[in-house]
Amino acid sequence: MPEIAYASYELQNFPDVEATGFKGQINETLVDWKAKEEVRAYQAGVSYTDYNIGVVLDELKALGHWNDTIIVFWGDHGYKLGHHGAWCKHTNFQTDTNTPLMIRIPGLTDGGMKSNALVEHVDIMATLVEAAGLEKVQTCPENKPWTVRRCTEGQSFLKLFENPNAAWKNASYSQYPRGGTRNPYMGYSMTTDKNLRFTAWVDFDGHTNTTTFSMHGSKCGFELYDHKTDPAENVNLAYRSEHKQTVDKLFAQLKAGWRATAGGLPT
């Protein structure tokens, strides 16, 4: 992988981890006993969160609103627990950007269902608006979206509750920066409906928050992982000659962005 893809700079800021001498460098691992302690603590946090969700749901039922309330549960990011020798978030690996998402809509999701379709956080608001029967929120204009009082870059995925296997997005997107304002780069990532994960680390203008997707900087690079054979993203295929055509195609798709993806969705 390109060196810029790696990051592990949060955990060692805590005194107990700092005391182990862990610096978060590439090919460095946290000592076993401390790693087990961190994983155990994280799992305890998840368990406690699960308990408290149950408390909230029980109270909702007790108040008589179970059948007239839409419920959404999701996380804001994933988390590395030693994956790639790193900890916490701050990367474009699938482990950091993939999150849980569960929705209950009374009368529509009763009995439960599961979909493998690609959806994104920006889709949640549009979905809730449609599920609640409110006026549809317009798609943000490509130029100066901040001039519009209310808009969204997401697409309602309510149709997936009617048919979880319906044809849907061919890609989902995420991004994460590097280098600060002095020497900025941006990592743009895309997970495709073909189980590929592609990332391009490109030059970035930190003043205008834009990119031309140029790759002049010394740290620019590509990542390509096949989730069918490498779900943990340990083997970067981007620089293998047999995958050059795939990289070129995915880079073009990445540059076209979410608007091109959204344009092919069923209405």
Coordinates of C-alpha atoms in Angstrom, one line a residue:
M1 CA 0.0 0.0 0.0
P2 CA 1.1 3.6 -0.4
E3 CA 2.7 4.8 2.9
I4 CA 0.1 7.6 3.1
A5 CA -2.7 5.0 3.5
Y6 CA -1.5 4.1 6.9
A7 CA -2.4 5.9 10.1
S8 CA -2.4 5.0 13.8
Y9 CA -2.0 8.2 15.8
E10 CA -4.7 8.3 18.4
L11 CA -4.4 5.4 20.8
Q12 CA -0.8 6.3 21.9
N13 CA -2.1 9.6 23.2
F14 CA -3.6 7.8 26.2
P15 CA -1.0 7.5 29.0
D16 CA -1.5 3.8 29.6
V17 CA -0.7 3.1 25.9
E18 CA 2.1 5.6 25.8
A19 CA 3.7 3.8 28.7
T20 CA 4.1 0.7 26.6
G21 CA 6.3 2.6 24.1
F22 CA 3.8 2.1 21.2
K23 CA 4.4 4.9 18.6
G24 CA 1.9 3.8 15.9
Q25 CA 4.5 3.4 13.2
I26 CA 4.2 1.1 10.1
N27 CA 5.0 -2.5 10.9
E28 CA 4.9 -1.8 14.7
T29 CA 2.5 -3.7 16.9
L30 CA 1.1 -3.1 20.3
V31 CA 2.3 -5.5 22.9
D32 CA 0.0 -8.5 23.2
W33 CA -1.3 -8.0 26.7
K34 CA -2.2 -4.4 26.0
A35 CA -3.8 -5.3 22.7
K36 CA -6.1 -7.8 24.4
E37 CA -7.0 -5.3 27.1
E38 CA -7.9 -2.7 24.4
V39 CA -10.1 -5.2 22.5
R40 CA -11.8 -6.3 25.7
A41 CA -12.5 -2.7 26.7
Y42 CA -13.9 -2.0 23.2
Q43 CA -16.2 -5.0 23.3
A44 CA -17.4 -4.0 26.8
G45 CA -18.3 -0.6 25.3
V46 CA -20.3 -2.2 22.5
S47 CA -22.1 -4.4 25.0
Y48 CA -23.0 -1.5 27.2
T49 CA -24.2 0.5 24.2
D50 CA -26.4 -2.5 23.2
Y51 CA -27.9 -2.6 26.7
N52 CA -28.7 1.1 26.6
I53 CA -30.4 0.8 23.2
G54 CA -32.6 -1.8 24.7
V55 CA -33.5 0.6 27.6
V56 CA -34.5 3.3 25.1
L57 CA -36.6 0.9 23.0
D58 CA -38.3 -0.5 26.1
E59 CA -39.3 3.0 27.1
L60 CA -40.6 3.8 23.6
K61 CA -42.9 0.8 23.9
A62 CA -43.9 1.8 27.4
L63 CA -44.9 5.2 26.2
G64 CA -47.1 3.7 23.5
H65 CA -45.0 5.0 20.5
W66 CA -43.6 1.7 19.2
N67 CA -45.9 1.6 16.3
D68 CA -45.7 5.3 15.3
T69 CA -42.0 5.9 15.5
I70 CA -39.3 5.4 12.9
I71 CA -36.0 4.2 14.5
V72 CA -32.6 4.5 12.9
F73 CA -29.4 3.0 14.4
W74 CA -26.0 3.7 12.8
G75 CA -22.4 4.5 13.6
D76 CA -20.4 7.4 12.4
H77 CA -17.3 5.3 11.5
G78 CA -15.7 1.9 11.9
Y79 CA -12.7 1.1 14.1
K80 CA -9.4 -0.8 13.8
L81 CA -8.6 -3.1 16.7
G82 CA -5.1 -3.9 15.5
H83 CA -6.1 -4.4 11.9
H84 CA -3.1 -3.6 9.6
G85 CA -1.1 -3.2 12.9
A86 CA -3.1 0.0 13.5
W87 CA -5.7 1.3 15.9
C88 CA -8.8 3.6 15.9
K89 CA -9.9 5.2 12.7
H90 CA -8.3 7.9 10.4
T91 CA -7.9 5.8 7.3
N92 CA -9.8 4.9 4.2
F93 CA -9.7 1.1 4.9
Q94 CA -13.1 -0.5 4.8
T95 CA -12.7 -1.3 8.5
D96 CA -12.7 2.4 9.3
T97 CA -15.4 3.5 6.9
N98 CA -18.0 0.7 7.0
T99 CA -20.6 1.2 9.7
P100 CA -23.7 -0.6 11.0
L101 CA -27.1 0.7 9.8
M102 CA -30.4 -0.6 11.0
I103 CA -33.8 1.0 10.4
R104 CA -37.3 0.1 11.7
I105 CA -40.3 1.5 10.0
P106 CA -43.6 0.3 11.5
G107 CA -45.7 -1.7 9.1
L108 CA -42.9 -1.9 6.5
T109 CA -39.9 -3.7 8.2
D110 CA -42.0 -5.9 10.5
G111 CA -40.4 -9.3 10.6
G112 CA -37.0 -8.0 9.7
M113 CA -35.1 -8.1 6.4
K114 CA -31.5 -7.6 5.2
S115 CA -30.0 -6.0 2.1
N116 CA -26.5 -6.0 0.7
A117 CA -27.2 -2.9 -1.4
L118 CA -24.7 -0.1 -1.1
V119 CA -26.1 2.8 0.9
E120 CA -24.4 5.8 2.6
H121 CA -24.9 8.1 5.5
V122 CA -26.0 10.9 3.2
D123 CA -28.9 8.7 2.2
I124 CA -30.4 8.5 5.7
M125 CA -32.1 12.0 5.7
A126 CA -33.7 11.5 2.3
T127 CA -35.0 8.1 3.4
L128 CA -36.5 9.4 6.6
V129 CA -38.2 12.2 4.8
E130 CA -39.9 9.8 2.4
A131 CA -40.7 7.3 5.1
A132 CA -42.4 10.0 7.1
G133 CA -44.4 11.2 4.1
L134 CA -42.8 14.7 4.1
E135 CA -42.0 16.8 1.0
K136 CA -39.0 15.4 -0.9
V137 CA -35.7 17.3 -0.3
Q138 CA -34.1 18.5 -3.6
T139 CA -30.7 17.3 -4.7
C140 CA -28.0 19.8 -4.0
P141 CA -26.8 21.7 -7.0
E142 CA -23.3 20.9 -8.2
N143 CA -22.1 24.5 -7.9
K144 CA -22.4 26.5 -4.7
P145 CA -24.8 24.1 -2.9
W146 CA -24.5 26.3 0.2
T147 CA -26.7 28.9 -1.5
V148 CA -29.7 26.5 -1.2
R149 CA -31.6 26.6 2.0
R150 CA -32.2 22.9 2.1
C151 CA -30.9 20.1 -0.1
T152 CA -29.3 16.6 0.1
E153 CA -26.6 14.7 -1.7
G154 CA -28.3 11.5 -0.7
Q155 CA -30.9 9.2 -2.2
S156 CA -33.8 7.7 -0.4
F157 CA -33.4 3.9 -0.2
L158 CA -37.0 3.2 0.9
K159 CA -37.5 1.0 -2.2
L160 CA -35.0 -1.4 -0.7
F161 CA -37.5 -2.2 2.1
E162 CA -40.0 -3.3 -0.6
N163 CA -37.3 -5.3 -2.4
P164 CA -34.0 -5.8 -0.5
N165 CA -32.4 -7.3 -3.6
A166 CA -33.4 -4.5 -6.0
A167 CA -30.7 -3.1 -8.3
W168 CA -29.1 -0.1 -6.5
K169 CA -26.0 2.0 -6.4
N170 CA -22.9 0.7 -8.2
A171 CA -20.6 2.4 -5.7
S172 CA -20.5 4.1 -2.3
Y173 CA -17.9 6.8 -1.4
S174 CA -15.8 8.1 1.4
Q175 CA -12.7 10.3 1.9
Y176 CA -10.1 11.1 4.4
P177 CA -7.3 13.8 4.4
R178 CA -3.6 13.8 5.0
G179 CA -0.9 16.4 5.4
G180 CA -2.7 19.3 7.0
T181 CA -2.9 22.7 5.2
R182 CA 0.8 22.9 4.2
N183 CA 1.1 19.8 2.1
P184 CA -2.5 18.4 1.8
Y185 CA -3.6 15.2 0.1
M186 CA -7.0 13.7 0.0
G187 CA -7.8 10.0 -0.1
Y188 CA -11.0 9.3 -2.1
S189 CA -12.4 5.8 -1.8
M190 CA -15.1 3.9 -3.5
T191 CA -16.6 0.5 -2.7
T192 CA -18.2 -1.0 -5.8
D193 CA -21.1 -3.5 -6.3
K194 CA -18.4 -5.8 -7.7
N195 CA -16.8 -6.2 -4.3
L196 CA -13.9 -4.0 -5.2
R197 CA -12.5 -1.2 -2.9
F198 CA -10.5 1.5 -4.7
T199 CA -8.7 4.5 -3.2
A200 CA -6.8 7.3 -4.9
W201 CA -4.6 9.6 -2.9
V202 CA -4.5 12.8 -4.9
D203 CA -3.3 16.4 -4.6
F204 CA -5.8 18.6 -2.7
D205 CA -6.3 22.4 -2.3
G206 CA -6.9 22.9 1.4
H207 CA -7.9 26.5 0.8
T208 CA -10.8 25.9 -1.6
N209 CA -11.4 22.3 -0.5
T210 CA -11.2 21.1 -4.0
T211 CA -9.2 18.7 -6.2
T212 CA -8.5 18.2 -9.9
F213 CA -7.5 14.6 -9.1
S214 CA -3.9 15.4 -10.1
M215 CA -1.2 13.2 -8.7
H216 CA 1.9 15.3 -8.7
G217 CA 2.7 14.9 -5.0
S218 CA 5.3 12.4 -4.0
K219 CA 2.9 10.7 -1.7
C220 CA 0.1 10.2 -4.2
G221 CA -0.9 6.6 -5.0
F222 CA -3.6 4.0 -5.6
E223 CA -5.1 1.2 -3.6
L224 CA -7.2 -1.7 -5.0
Y225 CA -8.5 -4.6 -3.0
D226 CA -10.7 -7.5 -4.0
H227 CA -13.2 -8.1 -1.1
K228 CA -14.1 -11.5 -2.6
T229 CA -10.6 -12.9 -2.0
D230 CA -9.2 -10.4 0.4
P231 CA -11.9 -8.9 2.7
A232 CA -9.3 -7.7 5.2
E233 CA -7.6 -5.6 2.5
N234 CA -4.1 -7.0 3.0
V235 CA -3.0 -7.2 -0.7
N236 CA -2.9 -4.0 -2.8
L237 CA -3.6 -5.0 -6.4
A238 CA -3.3 -1.5 -7.8
Y239 CA 0.2 -1.8 -9.2
R240 CA 0.0 -5.2 -10.7
S241 CA 0.0 -5.0 -14.5
E242 CA -3.0 -7.3 -14.9
H243 CA -5.1 -4.8 -13.0
K244 CA -4.1 -1.6 -14.8
Q245 CA -7.2 -1.5 -16.9
T246 CA -9.4 -2.0 -13.8
V247 CA -7.5 0.9 -12.0
D248 CA -8.0 3.2 -15.0
K249 CA -11.7 2.4 -15.1
L250 CA -12.3 2.8 -11.4
F251 CA -10.3 6.1 -11.3
A252 CA -12.5 7.5 -14.0
Q253 CA -15.6 6.3 -12.1
L254 CA -14.3 7.9 -8.9
K255 CA -13.7 11.2 -10.6
A256 CA -17.2 11.1 -12.1
G257 CA -18.4 10.9 -8.5
W258 CA -21.7 10.2 -6.8
R259 CA -23.8 12.2 -9.2
A260 CA -23.0 9.7 -12.0
T261 CA -23.8 6.8 -9.6
A262 CA -27.1 8.4 -8.5
G263 CA -28.1 9.1 -12.1
G264 CA -28.5 5.4 -12.7
L265 CA -30.8 4.6 -9.7
P266 CA -34.4 3.5 -10.3
T267 CA -37.0 6.2 -9.6

